[in-house]
């Protein structure tokens, strides 16, 4: 028996049909049938029986399938170990944030890490953006970058950086001359947000909701550039991290206003499960992320 025969049997069983196994193994139907006949000839018995148009493992097939799983798993583990010996650690880290503005700096940091650890795959899980801690608990994420921690003894938080949220208005807006704004100032305003739900919007969560204030209109607009253009046209206002806002303040068509007398500041944290065992490269990534933020990205 050859490894290709074991992969063939495993694929047929797990894919549920020869047609799906063909797609997975990238074989033609004739090549697959030929390999299956080869395997059965070498064993001296049938591996599958066709019953009601379905392929069912024989007793010998069941034994062979169990052996195939053991051998292929062992082979995969051995390949990983050899790659680690030659190229360093191999693995993946699934990461997401609770704030879309973080995606401005995150890809660049991940790219730098990949240069140092080319065999560590870093996956940004965009669909977990609004609920990163929940997805962390569900093992869909390995790391969540958040600014609103919850109490959970199984989640460890590592402080990453602090930033300040600012309101962005047009140069002609009544707020343009203000030093800061308070919740009541929003009553007659059109607030542009990146996305729903409102509970994930910082200015709503920490300013408007505690004061029981609702803006006149709220519009989700996921594109930052489109929101900026609407603000320039005096068609709305938006909240944005001060550091992310800097490139847009180079002309005088928009103004940045402090939120509250003391400003609306947020601390960002790296969150991960404390009750899990992680490979060495996981801690290396956290240390690298902290160092990169402190050296290059602190606002």
PDB file of C-alpha atoms in Angstrom:
ATOM      1  CA  UNK A   1       0.000   0.000   0.000  1.00  0.00           C
ATOM      2  CA  UNK A   2       1.200   3.504  -0.825  1.00  0.00           C
ATOM      3  CA  UNK A   3       0.474   6.819   0.859  1.00  0.00           C
ATOM      4  CA  UNK A   4      -1.605   7.875  -2.171  1.00  0.00           C
ATOM      5  CA  UNK A   5      -3.878   4.878  -1.602  1.00  0.00           C
ATOM      6  CA  UNK A   6      -4.421   5.856   2.025  1.00  0.00           C
ATOM      7  CA  UNK A   7      -5.215   9.447   1.027  1.00  0.00           C
ATOM      8  CA  UNK A   8      -7.631   8.139  -1.579  1.00  0.00           C
ATOM      9  CA  UNK A   9      -9.564   5.988   0.894  1.00  0.00           C
ATOM     10  CA  UNK A  10      -9.652   8.779   3.482  1.00  0.00           C
ATOM     11  CA  UNK A  11     -10.944  11.265   0.900  1.00  0.00           C
ATOM     12  CA  UNK A  12     -13.718   8.957  -0.363  1.00  0.00           C
ATOM     13  CA  UNK A  13     -14.941   8.257   3.171  1.00  0.00           C
ATOM     14  CA  UNK A  14     -14.788  11.838   4.418  1.00  0.00           C
ATOM     15  CA  UNK A  15     -16.089  13.522   1.270  1.00  0.00           C
ATOM     16  CA  UNK A  16     -18.941  11.016   1.015  1.00  0.00           C
ATOM     17  CA  UNK A  17     -18.671  10.316  -2.706  1.00  0.00           C
ATOM     18  CA  UNK A  18     -16.202   9.591  -5.479  1.00  0.00           C
ATOM     19  CA  UNK A  19     -17.161  12.829  -7.253  1.00  0.00           C
ATOM     20  CA  UNK A  20     -16.215  14.985  -4.231  1.00  0.00           C
ATOM     21  CA  UNK A  21     -13.068  12.923  -3.645  1.00  0.00           C
ATOM     22  CA  UNK A  22     -12.044  13.630  -7.264  1.00  0.00           C
ATOM     23  CA  UNK A  23     -12.279  17.370  -6.604  1.00  0.00           C
ATOM     24  CA  UNK A  24     -10.336  17.166  -3.354  1.00  0.00           C
ATOM     25  CA  UNK A  25      -7.525  15.016  -4.747  1.00  0.00           C
ATOM     26  CA  UNK A  26      -7.451  16.736  -8.161  1.00  0.00           C
ATOM     27  CA  UNK A  27      -7.668  13.399  -9.989  1.00  0.00           C
ATOM     28  CA  UNK A  28      -9.654  12.318 -13.012  1.00  0.00           C
ATOM     29  CA  UNK A  29     -12.350   9.696 -12.455  1.00  0.00           C
ATOM     30  CA  UNK A  30     -10.356   7.107 -14.366  1.00  0.00           C
ATOM     31  CA  UNK A  31      -7.205   7.796 -12.300  1.00  0.00           C
ATOM     32  CA  UNK A  32      -9.164   7.509  -9.055  1.00  0.00           C
ATOM     33  CA  UNK A  33     -10.817   4.241 -10.142  1.00  0.00           C
ATOM     34  CA  UNK A  34      -7.423   2.871 -11.188  1.00  0.00           C
ATOM     35  CA  UNK A  35      -5.853   3.712  -7.784  1.00  0.00           C
ATOM     36  CA  UNK A  36      -8.770   2.147  -5.926  1.00  0.00           C
ATOM     37  CA  UNK A  37      -8.438  -1.062  -7.958  1.00  0.00           C
ATOM     38  CA  UNK A  38      -4.692  -1.075  -7.238  1.00  0.00           C
ATOM     39  CA  UNK A  39      -5.330  -0.817  -3.502  1.00  0.00           C
ATOM     40  CA  UNK A  40      -7.943  -3.581  -3.556  1.00  0.00           C
ATOM     41  CA  UNK A  41      -5.638  -5.816  -5.630  1.00  0.00           C
ATOM     42  CA  UNK A  42      -2.801  -5.378  -3.141  1.00  0.00           C
ATOM     43  CA  UNK A  43      -5.120  -6.143  -0.207  1.00  0.00           C
ATOM     44  CA  UNK A  44      -6.764  -9.036  -1.979  1.00  0.00           C
ATOM     45  CA  UNK A  45     -10.243  -7.870  -0.973  1.00  0.00           C
ATOM     46  CA  UNK A  46     -12.834  -5.158  -1.563  1.00  0.00           C
ATOM     47  CA  UNK A  47     -12.493  -1.888   0.354  1.00  0.00           C
ATOM     48  CA  UNK A  48     -15.911  -0.480  -0.516  1.00  0.00           C
ATOM     49  CA  UNK A  49     -19.297  -1.970  -1.343  1.00  0.00           C
ATOM     50  CA  UNK A  50     -21.809  -0.019  -3.428  1.00  0.00           C
ATOM     51  CA  UNK A  51     -25.192  -0.139  -1.668  1.00  0.00           C
ATOM     52  CA  UNK A  52     -28.097   2.017  -2.897  1.00  0.00           C
ATOM     53  CA  UNK A  53     -25.656   4.143  -4.913  1.00  0.00           C
ATOM     54  CA  UNK A  54     -23.536   4.752  -1.787  1.00  0.00           C
ATOM     55  CA  UNK A  55     -20.024   3.509  -1.090  1.00  0.00           C
ATOM     56  CA  UNK A  56     -19.897   1.614   2.216  1.00  0.00           C
ATOM     57  CA  UNK A  57     -16.671   0.427   3.835  1.00  0.00           C
ATOM     58  CA  UNK A  58     -16.198  -3.308   4.185  1.00  0.00           C
ATOM     59  CA  UNK A  59     -14.713  -4.695   7.418  1.00  0.00           C
ATOM     60  CA  UNK A  60     -11.306  -4.640   5.775  1.00  0.00           C
ATOM     61  CA  UNK A  61     -12.026  -1.089   4.565  1.00  0.00           C
ATOM     62  CA  UNK A  62     -12.896   0.069   8.083  1.00  0.00           C
ATOM     63  CA  UNK A  63      -9.597  -1.303   9.385  1.00  0.00           C
ATOM     64  CA  UNK A  64      -7.708   0.324   6.539  1.00  0.00           C
ATOM     65  CA  UNK A  65      -9.469   3.680   7.067  1.00  0.00           C
ATOM     66  CA  UNK A  66      -8.527   3.699  10.765  1.00  0.00           C
ATOM     67  CA  UNK A  67      -4.926   2.899   9.845  1.00  0.00           C
ATOM     68  CA  UNK A  68      -4.935   5.596   7.151  1.00  0.00           C
ATOM     69  CA  UNK A  69      -5.956   8.207   9.747  1.00  0.00           C
ATOM     70  CA  UNK A  70      -3.171   7.152  12.105  1.00  0.00           C
ATOM     71  CA  UNK A  71      -0.480   7.091   9.429  1.00  0.00           C
ATOM     72  CA  UNK A  72      -1.504  10.322   7.677  1.00  0.00           C
ATOM     73  CA  UNK A  73      -1.818  12.206  10.964  1.00  0.00           C
ATOM     74  CA  UNK A  74       1.608  10.975  12.023  1.00  0.00           C
ATOM     75  CA  UNK A  75       3.052  11.909   8.644  1.00  0.00           C
ATOM     76  CA  UNK A  76       1.552  15.415   8.878  1.00  0.00           C
ATOM     77  CA  UNK A  77       2.963  15.903  12.383  1.00  0.00           C
ATOM     78  CA  UNK A  78       6.386  14.699  11.224  1.00  0.00           C
ATOM     79  CA  UNK A  79       6.368  17.124   8.286  1.00  0.00           C
ATOM     80  CA  UNK A  80       5.553  20.005  10.649  1.00  0.00           C
ATOM     81  CA  UNK A  81       8.343  18.990  13.025  1.00  0.00           C
ATOM     82  CA  UNK A  82      10.869  18.828  10.183  1.00  0.00           C
ATOM     83  CA  UNK A  83       9.774  22.250   8.905  1.00  0.00           C
ATOM     84  CA  UNK A  84      10.218  23.627  12.409  1.00  0.00           C
ATOM     85  CA  UNK A  85      13.750  22.214  12.554  1.00  0.00           C
ATOM     86  CA  UNK A  86      14.631  23.732   9.189  1.00  0.00           C
ATOM     87  CA  UNK A  87      12.621  26.954   9.014  1.00  0.00           C
ATOM     88  CA  UNK A  88      11.490  27.647  12.577  1.00  0.00           C
ATOM     89  CA  UNK A  89       8.051  27.453  14.162  1.00  0.00           C
ATOM     90  CA  UNK A  90       5.002  26.759  12.024  1.00  0.00           C
ATOM     91  CA  UNK A  91       1.457  27.723  12.982  1.00  0.00           C
ATOM     92  CA  UNK A  92      -1.256  30.366  12.795  1.00  0.00           C
ATOM     93  CA  UNK A  93      -2.739  33.183  14.874  1.00  0.00           C
ATOM     94  CA  UNK A  94      -6.339  34.283  14.309  1.00  0.00           C
ATOM     95  CA  UNK A  95      -6.822  37.921  15.222  1.00  0.00           C
ATOM     96  CA  UNK A  96      -9.554  40.559  15.149  1.00  0.00           C
ATOM     97  CA  UNK A  97     -10.333  43.941  16.711  1.00  0.00           C
ATOM     98  CA  UNK A  98     -13.548  45.538  17.983  1.00  0.00           C
ATOM     99  CA  UNK A  99     -12.800  48.778  16.132  1.00  0.00           C
ATOM    100  CA  UNK A 100     -12.471  49.179  12.365  1.00  0.00           C
ATOM    101  CA  UNK A 101     -10.008  52.058  12.817  1.00  0.00           C
ATOM    102  CA  UNK A 102      -7.483  49.541  14.168  1.00  0.00           C
ATOM    103  CA  UNK A 103      -7.319  47.960  10.727  1.00  0.00           C
ATOM    104  CA  UNK A 104      -5.436  51.076   9.588  1.00  0.00           C
ATOM    105  CA  UNK A 105      -2.321  50.012  11.495  1.00  0.00           C
ATOM    106  CA  UNK A 106      -2.806  46.275  12.048  1.00  0.00           C
ATOM    107  CA  UNK A 107      -1.924  44.985   8.527  1.00  0.00           C
ATOM    108  CA  UNK A 108       1.412  46.827   8.561  1.00  0.00           C
ATOM    109  CA  UNK A 109       2.341  45.317  11.925  1.00  0.00           C
ATOM    110  CA  UNK A 110       1.346  41.849  10.763  1.00  0.00           C
ATOM    111  CA  UNK A 111       3.493  42.264   7.651  1.00  0.00           C
ATOM    112  CA  UNK A 112       6.542  43.130   9.776  1.00  0.00           C
ATOM    113  CA  UNK A 113       5.960  40.088  11.997  1.00  0.00           C
ATOM    114  CA  UNK A 114       5.642  37.845   8.944  1.00  0.00           C
ATOM    115  CA  UNK A 115       9.120  38.919   7.801  1.00  0.00           C
ATOM    116  CA  UNK A 116      10.523  37.601  11.094  1.00  0.00           C
ATOM    117  CA  UNK A 117       8.293  34.517  11.284  1.00  0.00           C
ATOM    118  CA  UNK A 118       7.446  33.561   7.690  1.00  0.00           C
ATOM    119  CA  UNK A 119       5.883  30.238   8.707  1.00  0.00           C
ATOM    120  CA  UNK A 120       3.378  31.759  11.130  1.00  0.00           C
ATOM    121  CA  UNK A 121       0.154  32.535   9.295  1.00  0.00           C
ATOM    122  CA  UNK A 122      -1.634  35.603  10.676  1.00  0.00           C
ATOM    123  CA  UNK A 123      -5.352  35.623   9.875  1.00  0.00           C
ATOM    124  CA  UNK A 124      -7.488  38.731  10.326  1.00  0.00           C
ATOM    125  CA  UNK A 125     -11.030  37.524  11.068  1.00  0.00           C
ATOM    126  CA  UNK A 126     -13.091  40.527   9.915  1.00  0.00           C
ATOM    127  CA  UNK A 127     -16.452  38.921  10.712  1.00  0.00           C
ATOM    128  CA  UNK A 128     -15.520  38.882  14.414  1.00  0.00           C
ATOM    129  CA  UNK A 129     -15.024  42.669  14.547  1.00  0.00           C
ATOM    130  CA  UNK A 130     -18.186  43.511  16.484  1.00  0.00           C
ATOM    131  CA  UNK A 131     -17.950  40.610  18.953  1.00  0.00           C
ATOM    132  CA  UNK A 132     -14.233  39.798  19.376  1.00  0.00           C
ATOM    133  CA  UNK A 133     -14.431  38.691  23.018  1.00  0.00           C
ATOM    134  CA  UNK A 134     -17.348  36.388  22.288  1.00  0.00           C
ATOM    135  CA  UNK A 135     -15.445  34.906  19.339  1.00  0.00           C
ATOM    136  CA  UNK A 136     -12.375  34.562  21.552  1.00  0.00           C
ATOM    137  CA  UNK A 137     -14.396  32.522  24.045  1.00  0.00           C
ATOM    138  CA  UNK A 138     -15.794  30.414  21.185  1.00  0.00           C
ATOM    139  CA  UNK A 139     -12.233  29.631  19.997  1.00  0.00           C
ATOM    140  CA  UNK A 140     -12.814  31.381  16.664  1.00  0.00           C
ATOM    141  CA  UNK A 141     -10.066  33.860  17.610  1.00  0.00           C
ATOM    142  CA  UNK A 142      -6.699  33.495  19.313  1.00  0.00           C
ATOM    143  CA  UNK A 143      -6.255  37.226  19.979  1.00  0.00           C
ATOM    144  CA  UNK A 144      -8.771  40.064  20.251  1.00  0.00           C
ATOM    145  CA  UNK A 145      -7.708  43.721  20.284  1.00  0.00           C
ATOM    146  CA  UNK A 146     -10.337  45.521  22.339  1.00  0.00           C
ATOM    147  CA  UNK A 147     -11.000  48.705  24.303  1.00  0.00           C
ATOM    148  CA  UNK A 148     -13.962  47.501  26.349  1.00  0.00           C
ATOM    149  CA  UNK A 149     -12.834  44.557  28.525  1.00  0.00           C
ATOM    150  CA  UNK A 150     -15.292  42.326  30.353  1.00  0.00           C
ATOM    151  CA  UNK A 151     -14.757  40.550  33.666  1.00  0.00           C
ATOM    152  CA  UNK A 152     -13.857  36.947  32.961  1.00  0.00           C
ATOM    153  CA  UNK A 153     -11.235  35.041  34.918  1.00  0.00           C
ATOM    154  CA  UNK A 154     -10.368  33.056  31.788  1.00  0.00           C
ATOM    155  CA  UNK A 155      -9.463  36.125  29.710  1.00  0.00           C
ATOM    156  CA  UNK A 156      -6.090  37.813  30.150  1.00  0.00           C
ATOM    157  CA  UNK A 157      -5.662  41.454  29.090  1.00  0.00           C
ATOM    158  CA  UNK A 158      -2.372  43.090  28.110  1.00  0.00           C
ATOM    159  CA  UNK A 159      -2.452  46.882  27.680  1.00  0.00           C
ATOM    160  CA  UNK A 160      -1.451  47.913  24.170  1.00  0.00           C
ATOM    161  CA  UNK A 161      -1.910  51.689  23.799  1.00  0.00           C
ATOM    162  CA  UNK A 162      -4.217  54.611  24.563  1.00  0.00           C
ATOM    163  CA  UNK A 163      -5.795  56.900  21.986  1.00  0.00           C
ATOM    164  CA  UNK A 164      -8.289  59.762  21.964  1.00  0.00           C
ATOM    165  CA  UNK A 165     -11.522  59.998  20.013  1.00  0.00           C
ATOM    166  CA  UNK A 166     -12.327  63.330  18.340  1.00  0.00           C
ATOM    167  CA  UNK A 167     -15.430  64.694  16.623  1.00  0.00           C
ATOM    168  CA  UNK A 168     -14.882  65.678  13.003  1.00  0.00           C
ATOM    169  CA  UNK A 169     -16.927  68.526  11.530  1.00  0.00           C
ATOM    170  CA  UNK A 170     -16.738  70.824   8.514  1.00  0.00           C
ATOM    171  CA  UNK A 171     -15.024  74.196   8.816  1.00  0.00           C
ATOM    172  CA  UNK A 172     -18.466  75.825   8.497  1.00  0.00           C
ATOM    173  CA  UNK A 173     -20.144  73.741  11.205  1.00  0.00           C
ATOM    174  CA  UNK A 174     -21.348  75.545  14.363  1.00  0.00           C
ATOM    175  CA  UNK A 175     -18.969  73.366  16.401  1.00  0.00           C
ATOM    176  CA  UNK A 176     -15.898  74.491  14.427  1.00  0.00           C
ATOM    177  CA  UNK A 177     -15.060  77.162  16.992  1.00  0.00           C
ATOM    178  CA  UNK A 178     -15.745  75.016  20.064  1.00  0.00           C
ATOM    179  CA  UNK A 179     -12.994  73.730  22.331  1.00  0.00           C
ATOM    180  CA  UNK A 180     -15.059  70.655  23.179  1.00  0.00           C
ATOM    181  CA  UNK A 181     -18.574  69.245  22.832  1.00  0.00           C
ATOM    182  CA  UNK A 182     -20.884  67.522  25.326  1.00  0.00           C
ATOM    183  CA  UNK A 183     -23.684  64.997  24.861  1.00  0.00           C
ATOM    184  CA  UNK A 184     -26.452  67.626  24.601  1.00  0.00           C
ATOM    185  CA  UNK A 185     -24.712  69.186  21.588  1.00  0.00           C
ATOM    186  CA  UNK A 186     -25.605  66.078  19.538  1.00  0.00           C
ATOM    187  CA  UNK A 187     -29.388  66.431  19.771  1.00  0.00           C
ATOM    188  CA  UNK A 188     -29.830  68.173  16.395  1.00  0.00           C
ATOM    189  CA  UNK A 189     -26.902  66.523  14.625  1.00  0.00           C
ATOM    190  CA  UNK A 190     -26.572  63.873  11.897  1.00  0.00           C
ATOM    191  CA  UNK A 191     -24.057  61.364  13.269  1.00  0.00           C
ATOM    192  CA  UNK A 192     -22.148  59.214  10.790  1.00  0.00           C
ATOM    193  CA  UNK A 193     -20.948  55.899  12.231  1.00  0.00           C
ATOM    194  CA  UNK A 194     -18.931  53.102  10.690  1.00  0.00           C
ATOM    195  CA  UNK A 195     -21.441  50.351  11.406  1.00  0.00           C
ATOM    196  CA  UNK A 196     -24.150  49.042  13.711  1.00  0.00           C
ATOM    197  CA  UNK A 197     -24.883  47.988  16.436  1.00  0.00           C
ATOM    198  CA  UNK A 198     -24.757  51.311  18.299  1.00  0.00           C
ATOM    199  CA  UNK A 199     -23.442  49.577  21.416  1.00  0.00           C
ATOM    200  CA  UNK A 200     -20.113  49.114  19.620  1.00  0.00           C
ATOM    201  CA  UNK A 201     -19.784  52.820  18.689  1.00  0.00           C
ATOM    202  CA  UNK A 202     -17.430  54.488  21.186  1.00  0.00           C
ATOM    203  CA  UNK A 203     -18.994  57.962  21.249  1.00  0.00           C
ATOM    204  CA  UNK A 204     -22.429  56.434  21.759  1.00  0.00           C
ATOM    205  CA  UNK A 205     -21.257  53.923  24.362  1.00  0.00           C
ATOM    206  CA  UNK A 206     -19.279  56.339  26.541  1.00  0.00           C
ATOM    207  CA  UNK A 207     -20.944  59.724  25.927  1.00  0.00           C
ATOM    208  CA  UNK A 208     -24.420  59.628  24.418  1.00  0.00           C
ATOM    209  CA  UNK A 209     -25.927  56.509  25.969  1.00  0.00           C
ATOM    210  CA  UNK A 210     -24.984  57.411  29.606  1.00  0.00           C
ATOM    211  CA  UNK A 211     -26.534  60.884  29.061  1.00  0.00           C
ATOM    212  CA  UNK A 212     -29.635  59.348  27.394  1.00  0.00           C
ATOM    213  CA  UNK A 213     -29.069  61.547  24.343  1.00  0.00           C
ATOM    214  CA  UNK A 214     -29.931  60.488  20.789  1.00  0.00           C
ATOM    215  CA  UNK A 215     -28.743  62.426  17.732  1.00  0.00           C
ATOM    216  CA  UNK A 216     -31.377  63.644  15.288  1.00  0.00           C
ATOM    217  CA  UNK A 217     -30.164  61.124  12.721  1.00  0.00           C
ATOM    218  CA  UNK A 218     -27.641  58.270  12.661  1.00  0.00           C
ATOM    219  CA  UNK A 219     -26.299  56.796   9.425  1.00  0.00           C
ATOM    220  CA  UNK A 220     -23.979  53.770   9.168  1.00  0.00           C
ATOM    221  CA  UNK A 221     -21.338  54.420   6.498  1.00  0.00           C
ATOM    222  CA  UNK A 222     -18.534  51.830   6.445  1.00  0.00           C
ATOM    223  CA  UNK A 223     -16.133  53.790   4.209  1.00  0.00           C
ATOM    224  CA  UNK A 224     -14.037  56.359   6.108  1.00  0.00           C
ATOM    225  CA  UNK A 225     -13.281  58.380   2.967  1.00  0.00           C
ATOM    226  CA  UNK A 226     -16.996  58.637   2.114  1.00  0.00           C
ATOM    227  CA  UNK A 227     -17.789  59.799   5.662  1.00  0.00           C
ATOM    228  CA  UNK A 228     -15.035  62.428   5.491  1.00  0.00           C
ATOM    229  CA  UNK A 229     -16.473  63.754   2.219  1.00  0.00           C
ATOM    230  CA  UNK A 230     -19.926  64.018   3.798  1.00  0.00           C
ATOM    231  CA  UNK A 231     -18.440  65.900   6.737  1.00  0.00           C
ATOM    232  CA  UNK A 232     -16.638  68.275   4.357  1.00  0.00           C
ATOM    233  CA  UNK A 233     -19.976  68.939   2.644  1.00  0.00           C
ATOM    234  CA  UNK A 234     -21.514  69.717   6.057  1.00  0.00           C
ATOM    235  CA  UNK A 235     -23.877  66.748   5.704  1.00  0.00           C
ATOM    236  CA  UNK A 236     -22.965  65.113   9.000  1.00  0.00           C
ATOM    237  CA  UNK A 237     -20.451  64.716  11.807  1.00  0.00           C
ATOM    238  CA  UNK A 238     -18.336  61.726  12.780  1.00  0.00           C
ATOM    239  CA  UNK A 239     -16.087  60.455  15.574  1.00  0.00           C
ATOM    240  CA  UNK A 240     -12.599  59.264  14.728  1.00  0.00           C
ATOM    241  CA  UNK A 241      -9.399  58.334  16.543  1.00  0.00           C
ATOM    242  CA  UNK A 242      -7.077  61.332  16.681  1.00  0.00           C
ATOM    243  CA  UNK A 243      -4.115  59.433  15.228  1.00  0.00           C
ATOM    244  CA  UNK A 244      -6.188  58.081  12.308  1.00  0.00           C
ATOM    245  CA  UNK A 245      -7.552  61.551  11.636  1.00  0.00           C
ATOM    246  CA  UNK A 246      -4.190  63.281  11.156  1.00  0.00           C
ATOM    247  CA  UNK A 247      -3.850  62.742   7.363  1.00  0.00           C
ATOM    248  CA  UNK A 248      -7.284  64.294   6.783  1.00  0.00           C
ATOM    249  CA  UNK A 249      -6.475  67.474   8.732  1.00  0.00           C
ATOM    250  CA  UNK A 250      -3.814  68.635   6.272  1.00  0.00           C
ATOM    251  CA  UNK A 251      -6.348  70.948   4.646  1.00  0.00           C
ATOM    252  CA  UNK A 252      -8.628  73.326   6.526  1.00  0.00           C
ATOM    253  CA  UNK A 253     -11.952  71.964   5.251  1.00  0.00           C
ATOM    254  CA  UNK A 254     -12.532  69.885   8.408  1.00  0.00           C
ATOM    255  CA  UNK A 255     -11.956  70.458  12.104  1.00  0.00           C
ATOM    256  CA  UNK A 256     -11.290  68.088  15.016  1.00  0.00           C
ATOM    257  CA  UNK A 257     -13.152  68.859  18.250  1.00  0.00           C
ATOM    258  CA  UNK A 258     -12.462  67.374  21.680  1.00  0.00           C
ATOM    259  CA  UNK A 259     -15.230  65.186  23.136  1.00  0.00           C
ATOM    260  CA  UNK A 260     -15.965  66.349  26.663  1.00  0.00           C
ATOM    261  CA  UNK A 261     -13.869  68.806  28.658  1.00  0.00           C
ATOM    262  CA  UNK A 262     -11.247  66.167  29.453  1.00  0.00           C
ATOM    263  CA  UNK A 263     -11.447  64.330  26.117  1.00  0.00           C
ATOM    264  CA  UNK A 264     -12.718  60.847  25.346  1.00  0.00           C
ATOM    265  CA  UNK A 265      -9.753  58.515  25.718  1.00  0.00           C
ATOM    266  CA  UNK A 266      -9.687  54.747  25.204  1.00  0.00           C
ATOM    267  CA  UNK A 267      -7.221  52.113  26.298  1.00  0.00           C
ATOM    268  CA  UNK A 268      -6.708  49.257  23.884  1.00  0.00           C
ATOM    269  CA  UNK A 269      -5.823  45.777  25.092  1.00  0.00           C
ATOM    270  CA  UNK A 270      -4.628  42.484  23.690  1.00  0.00           C
ATOM    271  CA  UNK A 271      -7.028  39.832  24.980  1.00  0.00           C
ATOM    272  CA  UNK A 272      -6.469  36.073  24.930  1.00  0.00           C
ATOM    273  CA  UNK A 273      -7.672  33.032  26.863  1.00  0.00           C
ATOM    274  CA  UNK A 274      -5.619  32.419  29.997  1.00  0.00           C
ATOM    275  CA  UNK A 275      -6.857  28.841  30.357  1.00  0.00           C
ATOM    276  CA  UNK A 276      -5.267  27.684  27.090  1.00  0.00           C
ATOM    277  CA  UNK A 277      -1.746  26.512  26.332  1.00  0.00           C
ATOM    278  CA  UNK A 278      -0.116  28.398  23.466  1.00  0.00           C
ATOM    279  CA  UNK A 279       3.034  27.703  21.413  1.00  0.00           C
ATOM    280  CA  UNK A 280       6.108  29.870  21.939  1.00  0.00           C
ATOM    281  CA  UNK A 281       5.469  31.982  18.843  1.00  0.00           C
ATOM    282  CA  UNK A 282       2.187  33.210  20.373  1.00  0.00           C
ATOM    283  CA  UNK A 283       3.981  35.063  23.167  1.00  0.00           C
ATOM    284  CA  UNK A 284       6.569  36.274  20.667  1.00  0.00           C
ATOM    285  CA  UNK A 285       3.761  37.852  18.641  1.00  0.00           C
ATOM    286  CA  UNK A 286       2.284  39.645  21.670  1.00  0.00           C
ATOM    287  CA  UNK A 287       5.699  41.055  22.618  1.00  0.00           C
ATOM    288  CA  UNK A 288       6.324  42.082  19.013  1.00  0.00           C
ATOM    289  CA  UNK A 289       2.935  43.809  18.800  1.00  0.00           C
ATOM    290  CA  UNK A 290       3.607  45.776  21.988  1.00  0.00           C
ATOM    291  CA  UNK A 291       7.067  46.806  20.813  1.00  0.00           C
ATOM    292  CA  UNK A 292       5.868  47.908  17.365  1.00  0.00           C
ATOM    293  CA  UNK A 293       3.004  49.942  18.792  1.00  0.00           C
ATOM    294  CA  UNK A 294       5.258  51.634  21.358  1.00  0.00           C
ATOM    295  CA  UNK A 295       7.958  52.457  18.821  1.00  0.00           C
ATOM    296  CA  UNK A 296       6.003  53.424  15.736  1.00  0.00           C
ATOM    297  CA  UNK A 297       2.280  53.688  16.305  1.00  0.00           C
ATOM    298  CA  UNK A 298       1.737  55.487  19.572  1.00  0.00           C
ATOM    299  CA  UNK A 299      -0.363  58.552  18.919  1.00  0.00           C
TER     300      UNK A 299
END
